[in-house]
């Protein structure tokens, strides 16, 4: 039995990068200290905030909700609410919503569930079917990502949030970094910064990623130790189309063979984002969508473009530049 490096209790986690073992108590202490340090380092939160936590009902977002809820109880200037986007993925999302509701019974955080059906006019399942019927070239995750990002910002603003916290962890970030390198979409790297959306458009809610420096394994252990997840595991039926899962497997194999790989990739990503900040390559000019009035990098935002292609919106009468 491996013992905790700080006491005699059995270890629940061994950090292979620095060969340190943690028991339950010392792991929770280590995890929370690390996330607080990230929040301070990137000045993610001010004295008075209404923090909207983007939750999916999965382990990462429930860990973030629990962590920020716990933190807010010691900070009277911080209010926490949750926002769950229900894309409408049958056989998957209804179970993760149940997970969220079960955990939130304990926390009592005010929340809002906003659905694609309500805001976009179709569930993701219907969108995918309609897209195929019309011969559109997009994969399910393309619609899902665009509409989810769009609604998170819009509804967080409607809820009066001053900051939107997402549960992207170190693994998510390095996967997205490699995906962008592979697709030659460097212009999207600005989105990977720990803090985004500050003063770039009046309708953008500032976004923070407090878990950016903790690994997926660490957030999973944190969720398990705090009773936030059920033993059942639900997988999105569209996940098989997403290259992310192949990249995830590849990075995990590299990490296994050479502990510290993920940390190295994360540091390279942060440095690349920092070096590219301000360059025209990554700093998109933020305009206002001429259809819906939301922030956009084009005259018509990606969400409205998809809605036009899916027949959910009339083609605009103005000339698109
Ligand atoms: Fe959406 Fe794709 Fe994730 Fe499923 S796997 S929730 S479709 S982004
Ligand atoms: Zn729009």
GROMACS .gro file of C-alpha atoms and ligand atoms in nm:
model
  330
    1UNK     CA    1   0.000   0.000   0.000
    2UNK     CA    2   0.134   0.342  -0.096
    3UNK     CA    3   0.127   0.588   0.193
    4UNK     CA    4   0.057   0.960   0.181
    5UNK     CA    5   0.379   1.165   0.161
    6UNK     CA    6   0.248   1.392   0.440
    7UNK     CA    7   0.093   1.147   0.690
    8UNK     CA    8   0.051   0.774   0.752
    9UNK     CA    9  -0.282   0.732   0.576
   10UNK     CA   10  -0.322   0.533   0.252
   11UNK     CA   11  -0.270   0.735  -0.065
   12UNK     CA   12  -0.561   0.795  -0.304
   13UNK     CA   13  -0.344   0.962  -0.568
   14UNK     CA   14   0.021   0.966  -0.670
   15UNK     CA   15   0.146   1.258  -0.876
   16UNK     CA   16   0.397   1.087  -1.104
   17UNK     CA   17   0.553   1.415  -1.216
   18UNK     CA   18   0.698   1.487  -0.870
   19UNK     CA   19   0.640   1.145  -0.708
   20UNK     CA   20   0.418   1.280  -0.431
   21UNK     CA   21   0.142   1.069  -0.279
   22UNK     CA   22  -0.173   1.213  -0.123
   23UNK     CA   23  -0.433   1.072   0.116
   24UNK     CA   24  -0.793   1.193   0.090
   25UNK     CA   25  -0.747   1.497   0.316
   26UNK     CA   26  -0.413   1.602   0.168
   27UNK     CA   27  -0.537   1.551  -0.187
   28UNK     CA   28  -0.837   1.783  -0.136
   29UNK     CA   29  -0.605   2.038   0.027
   30UNK     CA   30  -0.354   2.012  -0.260
   31UNK     CA   31  -0.624   2.036  -0.530
   32UNK     CA   32  -0.801   2.336  -0.380
   33UNK     CA   33  -0.473   2.519  -0.311
   34UNK     CA   34  -0.364   2.467  -0.671
   35UNK     CA   35  -0.692   2.602  -0.817
   36UNK     CA   36  -0.694   2.903  -0.581
   37UNK     CA   37  -0.340   2.980  -0.696
   38UNK     CA   38  -0.454   2.971  -1.063
   39UNK     CA   39  -0.743   3.207  -0.982
   40UNK     CA   40  -0.503   3.453  -0.815
   41UNK     CA   41  -0.229   3.422  -1.079
   42UNK     CA   42  -0.460   3.512  -1.367
   43UNK     CA   43  -0.673   3.757  -1.164
   44UNK     CA   44  -0.986   3.561  -1.253
   45UNK     CA   45  -1.213   3.695  -0.981
   46UNK     CA   46  -1.261   4.038  -0.829
   47UNK     CA   47  -1.403   4.132  -0.490
   48UNK     CA   48  -1.768   4.127  -0.597
   49UNK     CA   49  -1.876   3.878  -0.859
   50UNK     CA   50  -2.182   3.692  -0.975
   51UNK     CA   51  -2.013   3.375  -1.100
   52UNK     CA   52  -2.210   3.170  -1.350
   53UNK     CA   53  -2.072   2.816  -1.361
   54UNK     CA   54  -2.126   2.638  -1.691
   55UNK     CA   55  -2.234   2.287  -1.590
   56UNK     CA   56  -2.299   1.979  -1.799
   57UNK     CA   57  -2.359   1.735  -1.515
   58UNK     CA   58  -2.026   1.563  -1.580
   59UNK     CA   59  -1.742   1.522  -1.330
   60UNK     CA   60  -1.541   1.831  -1.428
   61UNK     CA   61  -1.823   2.084  -1.419
   62UNK     CA   62  -1.970   1.939  -1.098
   63UNK     CA   63  -1.627   1.960  -0.937
   64UNK     CA   64  -1.600   2.323  -1.044
   65UNK     CA   65  -1.948   2.405  -0.917
   66UNK     CA   66  -1.875   2.240  -0.583
   67UNK     CA   67  -1.534   2.409  -0.551
   68UNK     CA   68  -1.666   2.760  -0.631
   69UNK     CA   69  -1.974   2.709  -0.412
   70UNK     CA   70  -1.741   2.612  -0.123
   71UNK     CA   71  -1.515   2.911  -0.190
   72UNK     CA   72  -1.808   3.154  -0.216
   73UNK     CA   73  -1.925   3.061   0.133
   74UNK     CA   74  -1.608   3.224   0.268
   75UNK     CA   75  -1.624   3.523   0.031
   76UNK     CA   76  -1.936   3.733   0.097
   77UNK     CA   77  -1.884   3.933  -0.225
   78UNK     CA   78  -1.921   3.622  -0.444
   79UNK     CA   79  -2.252   3.478  -0.560
   80UNK     CA   80  -2.262   3.150  -0.753
   81UNK     CA   81  -2.527   3.033  -1.003
   82UNK     CA   82  -2.522   2.742  -1.248
   83UNK     CA   83  -2.609   2.737  -1.615
   84UNK     CA   84  -2.672   2.410  -1.795
   85UNK     CA   85  -2.714   2.401  -2.172
   86UNK     CA   86  -2.941   2.117  -2.279
   87UNK     CA   87  -2.846   2.046  -2.641
   88UNK     CA   88  -3.114   1.781  -2.675
   89UNK     CA   89  -2.907   1.463  -2.714
   90UNK     CA   90  -3.136   1.171  -2.644
   91UNK     CA   91  -3.002   0.891  -2.425
   92UNK     CA   92  -2.722   1.111  -2.288
   93UNK     CA   93  -2.801   1.463  -2.172
   94UNK     CA   94  -3.111   1.369  -1.968
   95UNK     CA   95  -2.888   1.150  -1.747
   96UNK     CA   96  -2.623   1.415  -1.689
   97UNK     CA   97  -2.898   1.668  -1.607
   98UNK     CA   98  -3.021   1.424  -1.342
   99UNK     CA   99  -2.665   1.405  -1.204
  100UNK     CA  100  -2.650   1.783  -1.180
  101UNK     CA  101  -2.991   1.806  -1.008
  102UNK     CA  102  -2.890   1.535  -0.759
  103UNK     CA  103  -2.569   1.719  -0.664
  104UNK     CA  104  -2.739   2.054  -0.655
  105UNK     CA  105  -2.999   1.929  -0.409
  106UNK     CA  106  -2.708   1.933  -0.164
  107UNK     CA  107  -2.567   2.271  -0.268
  108UNK     CA  108  -2.885   2.466  -0.335
  109UNK     CA  109  -2.722   2.684  -0.604
  110UNK     CA  110  -2.972   2.887  -0.814
  111UNK     CA  111  -2.964   2.753  -1.169
  112UNK     CA  112  -3.102   2.782  -1.520
  113UNK     CA  113  -3.138   2.511  -1.783
  114UNK     CA  114  -3.141   2.664  -2.133
  115UNK     CA  115  -3.214   2.435  -2.426
  116UNK     CA  116  -3.124   2.445  -2.796
  117UNK     CA  117  -3.492   2.377  -2.863
  118UNK     CA  118  -3.597   2.692  -2.676
  119UNK     CA  119  -3.330   2.927  -2.817
  120UNK     CA  120  -3.233   2.778  -3.154
  121UNK     CA  121  -3.560   2.609  -3.246
  122UNK     CA  122  -3.438   2.248  -3.270
  123UNK     CA  123  -3.267   1.992  -3.048
  124UNK     CA  124  -2.916   1.885  -3.152
  125UNK     CA  125  -3.060   1.548  -3.264
  126UNK     CA  126  -3.303   1.733  -3.494
  127UNK     CA  127  -3.026   1.967  -3.616
  128UNK     CA  128  -2.802   1.672  -3.709
  129UNK     CA  129  -3.088   1.504  -3.896
  130UNK     CA  130  -3.184   1.825  -4.079
  131UNK     CA  131  -2.818   1.897  -4.165
  132UNK     CA  132  -2.784   1.548  -4.317
  133UNK     CA  133  -3.112   1.589  -4.509
  134UNK     CA  134  -2.986   1.917  -4.656
  135UNK     CA  135  -2.643   1.771  -4.734
  136UNK     CA  136  -2.458   2.015  -4.505
  137UNK     CA  137  -2.093   1.921  -4.451
  138UNK     CA  138  -2.078   1.970  -4.071
  139UNK     CA  139  -2.018   1.713  -3.797
  140UNK     CA  140  -2.253   1.709  -3.492
  141UNK     CA  141  -1.983   1.857  -3.264
  142UNK     CA  142  -1.949   2.161  -3.495
  143UNK     CA  143  -2.313   2.264  -3.442
  144UNK     CA  144  -2.295   2.166  -3.076
  145UNK     CA  145  -1.983   2.373  -3.001
  146UNK     CA  146  -2.102   2.686  -3.183
  147UNK     CA  147  -2.453   2.689  -3.037
  148UNK     CA  148  -2.331   2.598  -2.687
  149UNK     CA  149  -2.070   2.879  -2.680
  150UNK     CA  150  -2.331   3.121  -2.817
  151UNK     CA  151  -2.592   3.031  -2.553
  152UNK     CA  152  -2.348   3.024  -2.263
  153UNK     CA  153  -2.257   3.386  -2.327
  154UNK     CA  154  -2.610   3.503  -2.404
  155UNK     CA  155  -2.783   3.330  -2.112
  156UNK     CA  156  -2.503   3.407  -1.861
  157UNK     CA  157  -2.555   3.773  -1.951
  158UNK     CA  158  -2.933   3.738  -1.916
  159UNK     CA  159  -2.875   3.589  -1.569
  160UNK     CA  160  -2.676   3.897  -1.470
  161UNK     CA  161  -2.343   3.714  -1.449
  162UNK     CA  162  -2.024   3.918  -1.420
  163UNK     CA  163  -1.809   3.617  -1.502
  164UNK     CA  164  -1.865   3.279  -1.667
  165UNK     CA  165  -1.657   2.991  -1.528
  166UNK     CA  166  -1.600   2.684  -1.743
  167UNK     CA  167  -1.448   2.357  -1.626
  168UNK     CA  168  -1.183   2.311  -1.897
  169UNK     CA  169  -0.897   2.121  -1.739
  170UNK     CA  170  -0.535   2.075  -1.848
  171UNK     CA  171  -0.623   1.774  -2.067
  172UNK     CA  172  -0.900   1.964  -2.251
  173UNK     CA  173  -0.668   2.255  -2.315
  174UNK     CA  174  -0.375   2.056  -2.454
  175UNK     CA  175  -0.612   1.850  -2.671
  176UNK     CA  176  -0.763   2.170  -2.818
  177UNK     CA  177  -0.414   2.317  -2.863
  178UNK     CA  178  -0.300   2.014  -3.067
  179UNK     CA  179  -0.626   2.009  -3.264
  180UNK     CA  180  -0.574   2.373  -3.361
  181UNK     CA  181  -0.213   2.307  -3.461
  182UNK     CA  182  -0.322   2.008  -3.669
  183UNK     CA  183  -0.599   2.205  -3.842
  184UNK     CA  184  -0.380   2.512  -3.890
  185UNK     CA  185  -0.632   2.730  -3.708
  186UNK     CA  186  -0.391   2.941  -3.505
  187UNK     CA  187  -0.643   3.226  -3.505
  188UNK     CA  188  -0.850   3.026  -3.255
  189UNK     CA  189  -0.568   3.005  -3.002
  190UNK     CA  190  -0.674   3.330  -2.831
  191UNK     CA  191  -0.976   3.139  -2.696
  192UNK     CA  192  -0.741   2.913  -2.500
  193UNK     CA  193  -0.618   3.188  -2.269
  194UNK     CA  194  -0.708   3.134  -1.899
  195UNK     CA  195  -0.919   3.453  -1.910
  196UNK     CA  196  -1.103   3.572  -2.223
  197UNK     CA  197  -1.371   3.817  -2.331
  198UNK     CA  198  -1.248   4.105  -2.117
  199UNK     CA  199  -1.368   4.435  -2.262
  200UNK     CA  200  -1.364   4.303  -2.620
  201UNK     CA  201  -1.739   4.363  -2.668
  202UNK     CA  202  -1.999   4.501  -2.431
  203UNK     CA  203  -2.208   4.186  -2.469
  204UNK     CA  204  -1.925   3.945  -2.391
  205UNK     CA  205  -1.925   3.803  -2.040
  206UNK     CA  206  -1.571   3.756  -1.908
  207UNK     CA  207  -1.477   3.387  -1.920
  208UNK     CA  208  -1.246   3.210  -1.679
  209UNK     CA  209  -1.100   2.859  -1.667
  210UNK     CA  210  -1.005   2.794  -1.303
  211UNK     CA  211  -0.917   2.424  -1.368
  212UNK     CA  212  -0.668   2.495  -1.646
  213UNK     CA  213  -0.373   2.376  -1.434
  214UNK     CA  214  -0.528   2.057  -1.293
  215UNK     CA  215  -0.547   1.734  -1.488
  216UNK     CA  216  -0.859   1.538  -1.579
  217UNK     CA  217  -0.743   1.262  -1.344
  218UNK     CA  218  -0.720   1.512  -1.058
  219UNK     CA  219  -1.068   1.657  -1.119
  220UNK     CA  220  -1.208   1.303  -1.139
  221UNK     CA  221  -1.055   1.213  -0.801
  222UNK     CA  222  -1.182   1.542  -0.653
  223UNK     CA  223  -1.533   1.461  -0.783
  224UNK     CA  224  -1.520   1.105  -0.645
  225UNK     CA  225  -1.391   1.212  -0.302
  226UNK     CA  226  -1.669   1.470  -0.273
  227UNK     CA  227  -1.945   1.231  -0.383
  228UNK     CA  228  -2.020   1.427  -0.701
  229UNK     CA  229  -2.038   1.144  -0.953
  230UNK     CA  230  -2.228   0.822  -0.991
  231UNK     CA  231  -2.050   0.502  -1.092
  232UNK     CA  232  -2.239   0.501  -1.425
  233UNK     CA  233  -2.058   0.668  -1.710
  234UNK     CA  234  -2.252   0.829  -1.994
  235UNK     CA  235  -2.093   0.899  -2.328
  236UNK     CA  236  -2.230   1.134  -2.592
  237UNK     CA  237  -2.343   0.924  -2.894
  238UNK     CA  238  -2.177   1.177  -3.128
  239UNK     CA  239  -1.835   1.153  -2.956
  240UNK     CA  240  -1.710   0.894  -3.207
  241UNK     CA  241  -1.710   1.162  -3.480
  242UNK     CA  242  -1.483   1.389  -3.278
  243UNK     CA  243  -1.108   1.368  -3.341
  244UNK     CA  244  -1.058   1.498  -2.984
  245UNK     CA  245  -1.101   1.148  -2.846
  246UNK     CA  246  -0.822   1.008  -3.064
  247UNK     CA  247  -0.592   1.294  -2.960
  248UNK     CA  248  -0.689   1.235  -2.596
  249UNK     CA  249  -0.586   0.869  -2.619
  250UNK     CA  250  -0.256   0.963  -2.784
  251UNK     CA  251  -0.168   1.226  -2.518
  252UNK     CA  252  -0.258   0.982  -2.237
  253UNK     CA  253  -0.021   0.724  -2.386
  254UNK     CA  254   0.256   0.984  -2.406
  255UNK     CA  255   0.192   1.090  -2.045
  256UNK     CA  256   0.209   0.727  -1.934
  257UNK     CA  257   0.544   0.681  -2.107
  258UNK     CA  258   0.677   1.019  -2.004
  259UNK     CA  259   0.510   1.181  -1.701
  260UNK     CA  260   0.501   1.559  -1.736
  261UNK     CA  261   0.409   1.561  -2.107
  262UNK     CA  262   0.075   1.733  -2.039
  263UNK     CA  263   0.236   2.000  -1.820
  264UNK     CA  264   0.493   2.063  -2.094
  265UNK     CA  265   0.222   2.097  -2.360
  266UNK     CA  266   0.016   2.327  -2.138
  267UNK     CA  267   0.314   2.556  -2.078
  268UNK     CA  268   0.390   2.563  -2.452
  269UNK     CA  269   0.028   2.650  -2.520
  270UNK     CA  270   0.019   2.933  -2.265
  271UNK     CA  271   0.347   3.073  -2.399
  272UNK     CA  272   0.222   3.053  -2.760
  273UNK     CA  273  -0.103   3.230  -2.666
  274UNK     CA  274   0.100   3.497  -2.482
  275UNK     CA  275   0.341   3.549  -2.773
  276UNK     CA  276   0.059   3.569  -3.026
  277UNK     CA  277  -0.153   3.807  -2.815
  278UNK     CA  278  -0.201   4.133  -2.999
  279UNK     CA  279  -0.092   3.990  -3.334
  280UNK     CA  280  -0.346   4.013  -3.614
  281UNK     CA  281  -0.332   3.639  -3.655
  282UNK     CA  282  -0.515   3.570  -3.328
  283UNK     CA  283  -0.684   3.895  -3.231
  284UNK     CA  284  -1.008   3.880  -3.426
  285UNK     CA  285  -1.190   4.207  -3.462
  286UNK     CA  286  -1.511   4.172  -3.262
  287UNK     CA  287  -1.817   4.297  -3.446
  288UNK     CA  288  -2.189   4.278  -3.371
  289UNK     CA  289  -2.396   4.018  -3.559
  290UNK     CA  290  -2.631   4.199  -3.794
  291UNK     CA  291  -2.904   3.943  -3.731
  292UNK     CA  292  -2.907   3.866  -3.359
  293UNK     CA  293  -2.693   4.149  -3.218
  294UNK     CA  294  -2.455   3.912  -3.036
  295UNK     CA  295  -2.074   3.953  -3.053
  296UNK     CA  296  -1.926   3.799  -3.366
  297UNK     CA  297  -1.604   3.791  -3.566
  298UNK     CA  298  -1.806   3.829  -3.889
  299UNK     CA  299  -2.102   4.043  -3.999
  300UNK     CA  300  -2.327   3.747  -3.923
  301UNK     CA  301  -2.229   3.522  -3.632
  302UNK     CA  302  -2.160   3.151  -3.680
  303UNK     CA  303  -2.478   3.056  -3.491
  304UNK     CA  304  -2.694   3.265  -3.726
  305UNK     CA  305  -2.507   3.129  -4.030
  306UNK     CA  306  -2.589   2.774  -3.915
  307UNK     CA  307  -2.951   2.873  -3.851
  308UNK     CA  308  -2.979   3.008  -4.207
  309UNK     CA  309  -2.826   2.691  -4.353
  310UNK     CA  310  -3.063   2.476  -4.147
  311UNK     CA  311  -3.367   2.672  -4.263
  312UNK     CA  312  -3.433   2.811  -3.915
  313UNK     CA  313  -3.388   3.173  -4.028
  314UNK     CA  314  -3.472   3.368  -4.340
  315UNK     CA  315  -3.168   3.466  -4.549
  316UNK     CA  316  -3.080   3.828  -4.454
  317UNK     CA  317  -3.170   4.093  -4.710
  318UNK     CA  318  -2.853   4.301  -4.659
  319UNK     CA  319  -2.535   4.231  -4.854
  320UNK     CA  320  -2.284   4.027  -4.654
  321UNK     CA  321  -1.927   4.154  -4.676
  322LIG    FE1  322  -2.154   1.807  -2.825
  322LIG    FE2  323  -1.977   1.660  -2.962
  322LIG    FE3  324  -1.947   1.693  -2.699
  322LIG    FE4  325  -2.146   1.541  -2.794
  322LIG     S1  326  -1.923   1.500  -2.815
  322LIG     S2  327  -2.163   1.695  -2.630
  322LIG     S3  328  -2.200   1.652  -2.981
  322LIG     S4  329  -1.934   1.853  -2.857
  323LIG    ZN1  330  -2.613   3.617  -3.486
   0.00000   0.00000   0.00000
